Each structure stands twice: as C-alpha cells, then as structure tokens.
PDB file of C-alpha atoms in Angstrom:
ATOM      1  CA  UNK A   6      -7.948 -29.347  -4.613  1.00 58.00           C
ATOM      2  CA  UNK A   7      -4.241 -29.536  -5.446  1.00 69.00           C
ATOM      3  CA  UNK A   8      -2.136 -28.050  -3.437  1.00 85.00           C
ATOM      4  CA  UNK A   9      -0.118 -25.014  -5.049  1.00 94.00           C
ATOM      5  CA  UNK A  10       3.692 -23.926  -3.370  1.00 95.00           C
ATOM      6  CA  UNK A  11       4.971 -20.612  -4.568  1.00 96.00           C
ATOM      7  CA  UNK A  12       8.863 -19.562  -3.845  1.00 94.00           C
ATOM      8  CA  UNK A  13      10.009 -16.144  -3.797  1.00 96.00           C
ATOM      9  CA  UNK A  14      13.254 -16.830  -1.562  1.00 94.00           C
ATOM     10  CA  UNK A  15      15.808 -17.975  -3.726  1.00 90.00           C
ATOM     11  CA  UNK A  16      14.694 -18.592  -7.231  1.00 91.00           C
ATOM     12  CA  UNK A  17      10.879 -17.867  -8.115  1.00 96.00           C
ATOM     13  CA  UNK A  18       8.787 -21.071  -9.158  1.00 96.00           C
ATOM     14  CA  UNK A  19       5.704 -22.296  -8.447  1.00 96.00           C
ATOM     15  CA  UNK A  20       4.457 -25.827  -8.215  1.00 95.00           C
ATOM     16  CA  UNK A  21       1.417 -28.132  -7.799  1.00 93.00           C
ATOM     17  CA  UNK A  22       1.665 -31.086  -5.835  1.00 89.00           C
ATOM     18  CA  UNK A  23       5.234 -31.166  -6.665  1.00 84.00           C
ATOM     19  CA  UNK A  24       4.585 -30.985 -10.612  1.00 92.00           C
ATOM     20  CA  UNK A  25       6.543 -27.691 -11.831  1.00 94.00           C
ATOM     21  CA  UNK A  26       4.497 -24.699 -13.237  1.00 94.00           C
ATOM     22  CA  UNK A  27       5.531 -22.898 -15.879  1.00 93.00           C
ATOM     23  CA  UNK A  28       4.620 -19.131 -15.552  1.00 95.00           C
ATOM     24  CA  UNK A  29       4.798 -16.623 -18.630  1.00 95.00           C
ATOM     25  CA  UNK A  30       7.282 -13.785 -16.854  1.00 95.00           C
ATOM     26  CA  UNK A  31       4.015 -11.964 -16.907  1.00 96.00           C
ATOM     27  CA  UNK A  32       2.774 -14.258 -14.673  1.00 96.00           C
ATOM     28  CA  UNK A  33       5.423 -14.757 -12.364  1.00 97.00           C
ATOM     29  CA  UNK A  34       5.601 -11.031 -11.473  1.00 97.00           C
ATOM     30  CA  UNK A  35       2.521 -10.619 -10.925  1.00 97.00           C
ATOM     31  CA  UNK A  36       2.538 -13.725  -8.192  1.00 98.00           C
ATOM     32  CA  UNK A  37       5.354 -12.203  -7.346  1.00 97.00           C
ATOM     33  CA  UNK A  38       4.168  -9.036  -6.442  1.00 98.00           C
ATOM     34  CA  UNK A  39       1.027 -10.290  -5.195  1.00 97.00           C
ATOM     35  CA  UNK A  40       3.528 -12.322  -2.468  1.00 97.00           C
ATOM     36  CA  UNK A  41       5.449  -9.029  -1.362  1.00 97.00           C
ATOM     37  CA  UNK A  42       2.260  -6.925  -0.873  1.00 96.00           C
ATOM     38  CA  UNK A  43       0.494  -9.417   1.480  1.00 94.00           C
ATOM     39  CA  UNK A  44      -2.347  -8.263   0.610  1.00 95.00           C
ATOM     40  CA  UNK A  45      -5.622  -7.561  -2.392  1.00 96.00           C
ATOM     41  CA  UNK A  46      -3.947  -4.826  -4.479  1.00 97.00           C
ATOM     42  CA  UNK A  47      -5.899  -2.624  -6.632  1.00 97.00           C
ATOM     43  CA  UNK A  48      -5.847  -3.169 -10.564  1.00 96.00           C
ATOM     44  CA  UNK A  49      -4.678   0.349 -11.076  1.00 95.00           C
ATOM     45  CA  UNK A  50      -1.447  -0.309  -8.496  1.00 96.00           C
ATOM     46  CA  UNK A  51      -0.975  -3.220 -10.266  1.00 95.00           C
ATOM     47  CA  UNK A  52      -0.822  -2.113 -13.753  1.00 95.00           C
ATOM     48  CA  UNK A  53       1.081   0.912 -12.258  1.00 94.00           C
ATOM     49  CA  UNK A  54       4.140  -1.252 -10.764  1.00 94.00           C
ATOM     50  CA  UNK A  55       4.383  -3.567 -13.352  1.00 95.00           C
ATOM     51  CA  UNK A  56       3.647  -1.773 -16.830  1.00 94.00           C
ATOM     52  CA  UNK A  57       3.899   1.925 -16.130  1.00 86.00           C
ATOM     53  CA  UNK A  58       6.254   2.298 -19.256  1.00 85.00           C
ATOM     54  CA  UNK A  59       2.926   1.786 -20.816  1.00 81.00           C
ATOM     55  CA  UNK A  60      -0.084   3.689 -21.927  1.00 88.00           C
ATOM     56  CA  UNK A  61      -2.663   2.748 -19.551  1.00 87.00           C
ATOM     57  CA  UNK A  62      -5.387   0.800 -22.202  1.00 87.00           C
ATOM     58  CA  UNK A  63      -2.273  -1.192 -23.047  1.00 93.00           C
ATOM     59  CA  UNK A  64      -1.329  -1.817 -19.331  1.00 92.00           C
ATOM     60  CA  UNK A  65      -5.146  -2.774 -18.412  1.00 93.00           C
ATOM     61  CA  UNK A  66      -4.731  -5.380 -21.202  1.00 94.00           C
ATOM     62  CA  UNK A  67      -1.871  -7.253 -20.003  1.00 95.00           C
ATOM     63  CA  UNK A  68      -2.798  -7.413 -16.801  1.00 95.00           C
ATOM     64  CA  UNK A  69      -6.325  -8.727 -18.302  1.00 95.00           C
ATOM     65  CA  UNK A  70      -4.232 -11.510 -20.253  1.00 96.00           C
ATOM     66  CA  UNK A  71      -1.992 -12.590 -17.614  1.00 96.00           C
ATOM     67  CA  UNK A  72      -4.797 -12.869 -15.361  1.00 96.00           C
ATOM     68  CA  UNK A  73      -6.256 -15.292 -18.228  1.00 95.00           C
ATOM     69  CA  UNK A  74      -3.113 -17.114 -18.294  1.00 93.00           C
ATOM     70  CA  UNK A  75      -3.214 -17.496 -14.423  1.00 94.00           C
ATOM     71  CA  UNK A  76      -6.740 -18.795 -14.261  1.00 92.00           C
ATOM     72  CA  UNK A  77      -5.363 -21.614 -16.455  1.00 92.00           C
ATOM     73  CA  UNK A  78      -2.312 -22.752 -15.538  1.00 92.00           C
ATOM     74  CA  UNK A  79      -3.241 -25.143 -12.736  1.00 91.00           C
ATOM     75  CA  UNK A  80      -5.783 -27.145 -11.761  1.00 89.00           C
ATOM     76  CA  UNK A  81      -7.318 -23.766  -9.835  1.00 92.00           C
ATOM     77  CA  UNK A  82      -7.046 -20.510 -10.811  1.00 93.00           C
ATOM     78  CA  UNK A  83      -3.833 -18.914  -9.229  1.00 96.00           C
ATOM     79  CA  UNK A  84      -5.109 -15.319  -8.829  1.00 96.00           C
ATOM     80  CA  UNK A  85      -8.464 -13.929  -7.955  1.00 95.00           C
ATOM     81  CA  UNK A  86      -9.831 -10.834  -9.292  1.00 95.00           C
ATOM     82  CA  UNK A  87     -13.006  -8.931  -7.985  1.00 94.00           C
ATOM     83  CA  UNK A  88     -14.643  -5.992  -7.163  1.00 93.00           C
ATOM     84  CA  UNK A  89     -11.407  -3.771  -8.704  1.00 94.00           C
ATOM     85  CA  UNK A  90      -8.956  -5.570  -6.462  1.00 97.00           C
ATOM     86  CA  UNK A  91      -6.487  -8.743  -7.453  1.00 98.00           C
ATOM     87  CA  UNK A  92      -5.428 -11.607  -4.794  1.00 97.00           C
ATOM     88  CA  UNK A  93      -3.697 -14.529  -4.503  1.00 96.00           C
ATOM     89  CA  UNK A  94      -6.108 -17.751  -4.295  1.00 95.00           C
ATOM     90  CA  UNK A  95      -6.235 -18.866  -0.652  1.00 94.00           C
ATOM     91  CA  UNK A  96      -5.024 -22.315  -1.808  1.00 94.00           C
ATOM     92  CA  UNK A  97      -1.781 -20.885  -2.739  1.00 96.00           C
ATOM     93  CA  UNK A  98       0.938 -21.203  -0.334  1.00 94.00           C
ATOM     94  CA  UNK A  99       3.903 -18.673  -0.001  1.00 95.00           C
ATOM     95  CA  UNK A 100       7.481 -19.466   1.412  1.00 92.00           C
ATOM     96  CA  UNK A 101       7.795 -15.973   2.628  1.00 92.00           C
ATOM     97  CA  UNK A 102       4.222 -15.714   4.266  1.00 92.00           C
ATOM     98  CA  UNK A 103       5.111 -19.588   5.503  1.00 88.00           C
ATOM     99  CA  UNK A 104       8.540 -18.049   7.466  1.00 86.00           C
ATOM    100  CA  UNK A 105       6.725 -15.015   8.680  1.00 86.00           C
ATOM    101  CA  UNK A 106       4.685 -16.699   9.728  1.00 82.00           C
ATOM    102  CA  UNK A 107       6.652 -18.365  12.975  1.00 70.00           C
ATOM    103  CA  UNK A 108       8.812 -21.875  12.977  1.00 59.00           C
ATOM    104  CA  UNK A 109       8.163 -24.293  10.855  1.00 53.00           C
ATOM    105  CA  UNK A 110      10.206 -27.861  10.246  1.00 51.00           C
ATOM    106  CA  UNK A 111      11.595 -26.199   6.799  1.00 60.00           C
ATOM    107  CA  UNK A 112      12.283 -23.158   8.356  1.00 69.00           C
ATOM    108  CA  UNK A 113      16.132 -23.806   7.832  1.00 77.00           C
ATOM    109  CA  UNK A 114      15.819 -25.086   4.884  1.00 75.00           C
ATOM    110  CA  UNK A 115      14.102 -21.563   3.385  1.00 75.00           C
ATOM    111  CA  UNK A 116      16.542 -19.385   5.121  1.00 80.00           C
ATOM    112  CA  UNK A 117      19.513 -21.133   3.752  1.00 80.00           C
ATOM    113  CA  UNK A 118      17.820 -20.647   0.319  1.00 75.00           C
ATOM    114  CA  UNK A 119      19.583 -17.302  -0.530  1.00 83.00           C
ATOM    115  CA  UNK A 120      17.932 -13.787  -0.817  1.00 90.00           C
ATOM    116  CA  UNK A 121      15.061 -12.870  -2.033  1.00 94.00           C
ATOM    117  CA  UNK A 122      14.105 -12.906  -5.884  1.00 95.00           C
ATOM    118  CA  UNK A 123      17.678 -12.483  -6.355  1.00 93.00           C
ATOM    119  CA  UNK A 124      18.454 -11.024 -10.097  1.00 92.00           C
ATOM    120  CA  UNK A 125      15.151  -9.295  -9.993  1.00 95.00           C
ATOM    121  CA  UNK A 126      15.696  -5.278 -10.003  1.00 92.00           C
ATOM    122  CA  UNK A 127      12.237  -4.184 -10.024  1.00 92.00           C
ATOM    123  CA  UNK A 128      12.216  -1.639  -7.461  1.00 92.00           C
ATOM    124  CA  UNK A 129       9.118  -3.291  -5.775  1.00 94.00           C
ATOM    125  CA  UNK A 130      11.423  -5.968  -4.898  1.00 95.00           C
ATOM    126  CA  UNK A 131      14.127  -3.582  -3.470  1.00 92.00           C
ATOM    127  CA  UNK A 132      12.125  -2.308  -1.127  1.00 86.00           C
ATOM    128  CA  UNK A 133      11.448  -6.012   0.312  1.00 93.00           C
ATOM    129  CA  UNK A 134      15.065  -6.952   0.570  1.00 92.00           C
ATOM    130  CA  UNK A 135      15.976  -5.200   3.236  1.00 90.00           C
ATOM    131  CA  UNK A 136      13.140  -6.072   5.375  1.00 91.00           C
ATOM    132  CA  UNK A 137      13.378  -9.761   4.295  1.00 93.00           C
ATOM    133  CA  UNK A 138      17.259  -9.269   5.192  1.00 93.00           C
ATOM    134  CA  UNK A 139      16.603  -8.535   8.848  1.00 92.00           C
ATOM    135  CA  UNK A 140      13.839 -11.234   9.300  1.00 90.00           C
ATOM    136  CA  UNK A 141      16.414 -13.824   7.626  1.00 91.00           C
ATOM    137  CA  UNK A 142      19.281 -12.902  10.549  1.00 94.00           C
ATOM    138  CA  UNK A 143      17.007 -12.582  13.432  1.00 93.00           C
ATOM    139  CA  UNK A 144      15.733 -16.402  12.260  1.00 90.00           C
ATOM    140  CA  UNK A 145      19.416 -17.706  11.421  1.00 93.00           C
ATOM    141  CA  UNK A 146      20.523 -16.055  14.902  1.00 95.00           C
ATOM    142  CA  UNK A 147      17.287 -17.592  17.137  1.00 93.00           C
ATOM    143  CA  UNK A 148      17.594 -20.957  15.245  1.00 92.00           C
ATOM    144  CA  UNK A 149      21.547 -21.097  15.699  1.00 95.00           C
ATOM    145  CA  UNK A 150      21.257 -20.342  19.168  1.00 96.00           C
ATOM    146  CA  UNK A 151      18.453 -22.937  19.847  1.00 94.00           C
ATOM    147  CA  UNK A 152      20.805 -26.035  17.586  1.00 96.00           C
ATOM    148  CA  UNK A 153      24.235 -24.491  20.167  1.00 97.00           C
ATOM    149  CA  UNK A 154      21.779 -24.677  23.780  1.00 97.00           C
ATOM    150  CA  UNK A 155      20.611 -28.870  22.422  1.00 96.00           C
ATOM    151  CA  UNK A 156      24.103 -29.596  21.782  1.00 97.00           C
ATOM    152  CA  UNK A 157      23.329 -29.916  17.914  1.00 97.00           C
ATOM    153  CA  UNK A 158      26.607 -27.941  17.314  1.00 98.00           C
ATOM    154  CA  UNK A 159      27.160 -28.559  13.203  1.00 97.00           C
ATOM    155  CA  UNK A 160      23.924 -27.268  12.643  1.00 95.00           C
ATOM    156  CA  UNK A 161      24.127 -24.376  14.536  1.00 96.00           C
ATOM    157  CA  UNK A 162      27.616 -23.655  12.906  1.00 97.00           C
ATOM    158  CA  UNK A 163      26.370 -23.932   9.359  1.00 96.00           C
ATOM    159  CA  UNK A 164      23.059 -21.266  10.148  1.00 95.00           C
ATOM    160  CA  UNK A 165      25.570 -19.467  12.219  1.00 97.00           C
ATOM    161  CA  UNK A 166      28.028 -18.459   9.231  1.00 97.00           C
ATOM    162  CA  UNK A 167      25.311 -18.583   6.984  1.00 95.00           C
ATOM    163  CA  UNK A 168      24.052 -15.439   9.116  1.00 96.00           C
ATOM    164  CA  UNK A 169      27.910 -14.000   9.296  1.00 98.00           C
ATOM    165  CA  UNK A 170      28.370 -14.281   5.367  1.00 96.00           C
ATOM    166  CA  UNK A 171      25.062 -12.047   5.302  1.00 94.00           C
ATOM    167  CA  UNK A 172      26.618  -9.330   7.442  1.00 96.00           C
ATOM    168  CA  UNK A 173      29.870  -9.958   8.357  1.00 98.00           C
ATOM    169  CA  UNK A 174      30.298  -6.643  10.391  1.00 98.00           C
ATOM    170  CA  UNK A 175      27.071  -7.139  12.378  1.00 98.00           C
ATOM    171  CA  UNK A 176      28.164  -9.070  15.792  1.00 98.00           C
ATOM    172  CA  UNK A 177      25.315 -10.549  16.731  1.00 98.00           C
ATOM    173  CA  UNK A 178      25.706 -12.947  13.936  1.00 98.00           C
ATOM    174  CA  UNK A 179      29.612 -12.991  14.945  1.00 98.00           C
ATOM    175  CA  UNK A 180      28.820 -13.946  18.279  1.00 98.00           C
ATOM    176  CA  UNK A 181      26.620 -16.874  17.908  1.00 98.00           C
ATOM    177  CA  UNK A 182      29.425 -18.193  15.931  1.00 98.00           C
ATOM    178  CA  UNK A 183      32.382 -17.871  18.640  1.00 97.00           C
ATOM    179  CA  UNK A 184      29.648 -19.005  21.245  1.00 96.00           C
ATOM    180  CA  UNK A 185      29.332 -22.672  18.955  1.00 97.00           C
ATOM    181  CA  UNK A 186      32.951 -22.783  18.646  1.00 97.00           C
ATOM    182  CA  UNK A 187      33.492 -22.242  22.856  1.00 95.00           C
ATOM    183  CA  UNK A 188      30.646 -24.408  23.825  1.00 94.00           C
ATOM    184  CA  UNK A 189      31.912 -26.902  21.575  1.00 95.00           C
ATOM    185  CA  UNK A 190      35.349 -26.577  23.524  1.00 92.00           C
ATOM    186  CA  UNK A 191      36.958 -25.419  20.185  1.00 93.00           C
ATOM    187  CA  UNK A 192      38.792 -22.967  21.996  1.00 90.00           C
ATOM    188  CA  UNK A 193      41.314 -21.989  18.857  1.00 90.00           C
ATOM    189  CA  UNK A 194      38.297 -21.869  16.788  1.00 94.00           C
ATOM    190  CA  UNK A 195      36.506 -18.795  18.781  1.00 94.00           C
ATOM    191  CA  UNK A 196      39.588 -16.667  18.840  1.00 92.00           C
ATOM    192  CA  UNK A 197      40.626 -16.771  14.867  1.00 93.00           C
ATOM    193  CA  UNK A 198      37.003 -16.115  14.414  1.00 96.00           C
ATOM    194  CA  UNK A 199      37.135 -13.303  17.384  1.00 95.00           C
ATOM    195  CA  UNK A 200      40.322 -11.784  15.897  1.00 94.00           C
ATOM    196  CA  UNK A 201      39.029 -11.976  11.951  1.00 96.00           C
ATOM    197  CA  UNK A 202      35.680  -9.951  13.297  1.00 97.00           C
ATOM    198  CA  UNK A 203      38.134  -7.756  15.046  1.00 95.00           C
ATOM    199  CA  UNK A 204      40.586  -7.091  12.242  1.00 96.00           C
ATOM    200  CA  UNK A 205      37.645  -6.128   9.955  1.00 97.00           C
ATOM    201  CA  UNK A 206      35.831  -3.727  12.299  1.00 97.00           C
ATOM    202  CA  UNK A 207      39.203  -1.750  12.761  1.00 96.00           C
ATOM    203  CA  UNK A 208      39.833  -1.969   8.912  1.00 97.00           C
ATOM    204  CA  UNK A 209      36.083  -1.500   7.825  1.00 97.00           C
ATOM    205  CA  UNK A 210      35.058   0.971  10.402  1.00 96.00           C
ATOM    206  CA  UNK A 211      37.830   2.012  12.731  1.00 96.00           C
ATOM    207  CA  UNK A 212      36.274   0.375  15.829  1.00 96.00           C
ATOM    208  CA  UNK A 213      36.710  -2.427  18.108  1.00 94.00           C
ATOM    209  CA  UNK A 214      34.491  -5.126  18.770  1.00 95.00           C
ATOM    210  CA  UNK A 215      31.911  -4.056  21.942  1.00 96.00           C
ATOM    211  CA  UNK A 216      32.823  -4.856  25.728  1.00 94.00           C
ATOM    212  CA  UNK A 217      30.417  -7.209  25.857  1.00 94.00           C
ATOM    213  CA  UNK A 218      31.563  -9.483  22.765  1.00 94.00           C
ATOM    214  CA  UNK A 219      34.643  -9.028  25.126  1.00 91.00           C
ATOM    215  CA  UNK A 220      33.348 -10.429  27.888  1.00 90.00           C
ATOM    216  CA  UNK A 221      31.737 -13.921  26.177  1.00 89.00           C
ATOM    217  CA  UNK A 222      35.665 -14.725  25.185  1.00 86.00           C
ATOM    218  CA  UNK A 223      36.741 -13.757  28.925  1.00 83.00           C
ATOM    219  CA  UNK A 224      34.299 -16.013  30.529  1.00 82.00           C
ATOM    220  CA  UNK A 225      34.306 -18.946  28.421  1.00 74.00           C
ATOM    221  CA  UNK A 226      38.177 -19.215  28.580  1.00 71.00           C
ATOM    222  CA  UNK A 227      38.609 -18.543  32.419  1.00 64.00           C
ATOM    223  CA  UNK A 228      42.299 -17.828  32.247  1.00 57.00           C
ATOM    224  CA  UNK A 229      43.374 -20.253  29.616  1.00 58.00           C
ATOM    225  CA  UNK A 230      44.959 -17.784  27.384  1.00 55.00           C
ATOM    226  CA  UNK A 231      47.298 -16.860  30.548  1.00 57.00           C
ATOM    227  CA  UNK A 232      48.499 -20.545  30.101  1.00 55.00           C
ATOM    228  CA  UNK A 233      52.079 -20.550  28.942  1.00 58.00           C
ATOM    229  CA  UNK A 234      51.654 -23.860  27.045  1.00 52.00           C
ATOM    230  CA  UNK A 235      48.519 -22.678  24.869  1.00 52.00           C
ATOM    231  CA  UNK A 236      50.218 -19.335  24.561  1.00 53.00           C
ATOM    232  CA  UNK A 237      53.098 -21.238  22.646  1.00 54.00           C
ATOM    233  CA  UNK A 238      50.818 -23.383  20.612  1.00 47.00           C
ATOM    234  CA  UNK A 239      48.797 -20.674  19.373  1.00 52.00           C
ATOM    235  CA  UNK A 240      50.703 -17.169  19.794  1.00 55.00           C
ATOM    236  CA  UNK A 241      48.538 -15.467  16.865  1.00 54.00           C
ATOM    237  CA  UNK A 242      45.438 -16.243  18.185  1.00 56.00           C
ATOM    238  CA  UNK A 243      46.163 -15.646  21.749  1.00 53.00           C
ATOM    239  CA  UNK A 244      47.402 -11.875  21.078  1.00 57.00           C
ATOM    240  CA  UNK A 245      43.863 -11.299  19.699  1.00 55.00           C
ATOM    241  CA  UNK A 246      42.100 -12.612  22.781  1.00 54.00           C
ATOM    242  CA  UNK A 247      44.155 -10.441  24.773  1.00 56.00           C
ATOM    243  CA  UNK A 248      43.686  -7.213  22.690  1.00 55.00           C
ATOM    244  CA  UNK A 249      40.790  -5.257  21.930  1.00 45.00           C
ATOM    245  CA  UNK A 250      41.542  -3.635  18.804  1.00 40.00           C
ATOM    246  CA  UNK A 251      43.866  -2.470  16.202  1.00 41.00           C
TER     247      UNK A 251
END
C-alpha cells in the first residue's frame, strides 16, 4: 500500500510516496476538516460545515461526489464512509496528528512551517488556530531549550525567534532567547533583546518585564554590567539591564 502524507501546517497538499496529489478544493476541505476533527464525523456535520449555504439534497450530493473523487485519487481510497459516519483511511498520515502526537525527527521542520491552513477563513479552521498556536510555542520553547542545554546554540536561536515572532509579548518565548544569547556568552546580545522585550511591554501594555525574567539577566551577568569598561562600550544596552521599565 502506498503510503499517503497529508499537510495542514503551512500550505495544504497531500502526497503519495512523494508523487503530488491533486485534490478538487472539494476534496481538500473535506481532508481538511476530517484532519482538525480527529475523529469519524457524521455526514450531516459534514455537509453542515462545509455546504450549509446549500439546500440540504444539494449538500448530500457534493459530499456524495467528492467522496467519489476521493476514492479515486490515489492508489487507496483517501476517505472512508460507513454506517452514516466519514473518516480518514488509516493509511493516511497527518502532520498535525504526527506533532501531537510527541517528538519526532521532523518535528522542527513542521513547526517552522508557518500556521495552520493559513489563507483559509472557514470558521472551522479558526477555531483550530488558536489551539494549534499554543501547541506550536510550547514545542518551539521545549525544543529551543533542549538545542541551548546540548550546546547546539544556532538551532536553538532560530526555533527560539521563530517562537518570539509568534508572540512577541509572551516572555516565555523572550526568555529562551536571552538564555541562548547568555549561555552562548553573547552578553550584548541578551540585553538589546532584554531591553527591545522591555520597551514593547511598557509601550504595548504599560508593564515591565516580571522579576523573574529579571533575575535570569542578574545571574548570568554576575556584576558585569557594574564594569566601567563594558559600561563604556555598550552604554544603551547597559541602562536597560539596570532598569526595569519605562
């Protein structure tokens, strides 16, 4: 049986042992939809989320003719369809269900892929995002942290501000940044990125970044910023170490 890989972070496609598909948009919403319910969906919630601008004998039908299409495409049938209820075929693989799923060695390689279905409005997808958008930081964070701790410091940089261009106000993401930068020894490097996180949060929300952000510059730098030589190579930077907001 060939083996079938369907992508719903990033751009949608589907292929079969490498060999592109090409869906009818039908089709690909369907799969689509199929992928962000995890589970058999009845025919009638089907019809309901994807043609309900349509009388129901006329929705019936094209979900009846895109199933036909789907049985076709491949070498297996791509959907299943019994007993009132529509599935994926087990010998489809997901990207989404893949990263839920735990680590993987593409992990990185699917979260750096972008958001999911982007361009699609459908307001089944809009629900998704958001929960997609917290798995995809938690997973940049954890991996970013695990590349800093085996010294693999470009790597955990790149997930790192992949996770901070995501959020930029959350500082979780901010953090695993300045914490590559200062256990790389790239002491200049933490505090611009310390002091741009703290600029925004005053400008953005009025706040300051939390005590214990704080307290990761304080302990990495053990008293360097006091340094009269480093305070006259980097004056800009060293103020915002030695502030905490505004």
């Amino acid at each position: 049986m060939c083996a079938v890989q369907l992508t719903v972070i990033g751009r949608f496609t589907c292929r079969e042992d490498e060999r592109p598909l090409l869906l009818a948009p039908r089709a690909e919403r369907l799969m689509a939809f199929l992928s962000l319910a995890r589970r058999s969906v009845r025919r009638e919630e089907l019809t309901a989320a994807l043609w309900g601008d349509h009388r129901e004998d006329r929705a019936a039908g094209n979900l009846r003719s895109t199933l036909w299409r789907l049985r076709r495409v491949a070498e297996q049938p791509l959907a299943e369809a019994a007993d009132g209820y529509v599935s994926i075929a087990p010998h489809v693989r997901i990207d989404l269900w893949d990263l839920e799923a735990g680590p993987a060695t593409d992990a990185e390689h699917r979260l750096l892929a972008g958001d999911l279905l982007p361009g699609w409005d459908d307001p089944w997808v809009d629900s998704e995002r958001e929960r997609f958008r917290q798995l995809r930081l938690h997973a940049l964070e954890d991996l970013c942290a695990t590349h800093r701790r085996s010294g693999r410091f470009a790597d955990a940089l790149r997930l790192g501000l992949v996770a901070v261009a995501c959020d930029p106000l959350r500082e979780t993401a901010q953090r695993e940044v300045i914490e590559v930068h200062l256990d790389e020894g790239n002491v200049v490097e933490a505090l611009r990125q310390y002091d741009g996180y703290r600029r925004l949060l005053h400008s953005e929300l009025d706040l300051a970044p939390s005590p214990a952000l704080r307290r990761v510059i304080d302990e990495h730098l053990d008293g360097v910023v006091d340094d009269p030589s480093f305070r006259r190579a980097v004056p800009s930077v060293t103020r915002a170490a030695r502030g905490h907001a505004g």
